[in-house]
Coordinates of C-alpha atoms in Angstrom, one line a residue:
K1 CA 13.1 -3.0 12.6
S2 CA 10.0 -4.0 14.6
R3 CA 7.8 -4.0 11.5
E4 CA 5.1 -2.1 13.4
V5 CA 3.1 0.5 11.6
F6 CA 1.3 3.3 13.5
A7 CA -1.5 5.6 12.6
N8 CA -2.1 8.3 15.2
E9 CA -0.4 6.2 17.8
N10 CA -2.5 3.2 17.0
V11 CA -0.8 0.0 15.8
L12 CA -2.1 -1.2 12.5
M13 CA -2.4 -5.0 12.2
L14 CA -1.0 -5.6 8.7
T15 CA -0.3 -8.9 7.0
G16 CA 3.3 -9.4 5.8
T17 CA 2.3 -8.6 2.2
E18 CA 0.3 -5.5 3.3
Y19 CA 3.3 -4.3 5.3
E20 CA 5.7 -4.8 2.4
I21 CA 3.4 -2.9 0.0
L22 CA 3.0 0.0 2.4
L23 CA 6.7 0.1 3.1
L24 CA 7.4 0.3 -0.7
L25 CA 4.8 3.1 -1.1
I26 CA 6.2 5.1 1.9
K27 CA 9.8 4.7 0.7
N28 CA 8.7 6.2 -2.6
A29 CA 6.2 8.8 -1.1
N30 CA 4.7 11.2 -3.6
D31 CA 5.9 9.0 -6.5
I32 CA 3.6 6.8 -8.5
I33 CA 4.5 3.1 -8.1
S34 CA 3.0 0.9 -10.8
K35 CA 1.1 -2.3 -9.9
D36 CA 3.7 -4.2 -12.0
D37 CA 6.5 -2.8 -9.8
I38 CA 4.5 -3.7 -6.6
S39 CA 3.9 -7.2 -7.8
N40 CA 7.5 -7.7 -8.9
Q41 CA 9.1 -6.2 -5.7
V42 CA 6.6 -7.5 -3.1
L43 CA 5.1 -10.7 -4.5
G44 CA 8.1 -11.7 -6.6
R45 CA 6.1 -12.3 -9.7
R46 CA 4.9 -10.5 -12.8
L47 CA 1.4 -9.1 -12.7
V48 CA -0.9 -11.0 -15.1
A49 CA -4.1 -9.8 -16.7
F50 CA -7.2 -9.6 -14.5
D51 CA -5.0 -10.1 -11.3
R52 CA -6.6 -8.0 -8.6
S53 CA -4.5 -9.1 -5.7
I54 CA -2.5 -5.8 -5.5
D55 CA -5.8 -3.9 -5.6
M56 CA -7.2 -6.0 -2.8
H57 CA -4.1 -5.6 -0.6
V58 CA -4.1 -1.8 -1.1
S59 CA -7.9 -1.7 -0.3
N60 CA -7.2 -3.6 2.9
I61 CA -4.4 -1.2 3.9
R62 CA -6.6 1.8 3.2
K63 CA -9.3 0.4 5.4
K64 CA -6.9 -0.2 8.3
I65 CA -5.4 3.3 8.0
A66 CA -8.9 4.9 7.8
E67 CA -9.8 3.3 11.2
H68 CA -7.3 5.7 12.9
S69 CA -6.7 8.5 10.5
Q70 CA -8.6 10.9 8.3
G71 CA -7.8 11.9 4.7
E72 CA -6.6 9.8 1.8
K73 CA -3.1 8.4 2.3
I74 CA -2.9 6.1 -0.7
K75 CA -4.2 7.5 -4.0
T76 CA -5.0 5.5 -7.1
V77 CA -3.6 7.0 -10.2
R78 CA -5.8 5.5 -12.9
G79 CA -3.8 3.5 -15.5
S80 CA -0.5 4.1 -13.6
G81 CA -0.6 2.7 -10.1
Y82 CA -0.6 4.0 -6.6
I83 CA 1.0 6.9 -4.7
F84 CA 1.5 7.4 -1.0
L85 CA 0.7 11.0 -0.1
S86 CA 3.1 12.3 2.6
G87 CA 2.7 15.5 4.5
E88 CA -1.1 15.7 4.4

């Protein structure tokens, strides 16, 4: 409810869009979520060719998580999308 995200007891300062993307990935942990699905569900629009906005948001989330945690949490599945790795 508070929309706070923690990594090893440290609050991550996420934008609203970053929060929504991370929430979607966590809710579907260990499942591949396509960039199209992320764009539709989080941004409310279809992904168009050469649109790198999802990639940039995910990159920013990864950097913020990496400041307080080790190991990859969000994996890119080439040609498919992203997956949040739980339990690692």
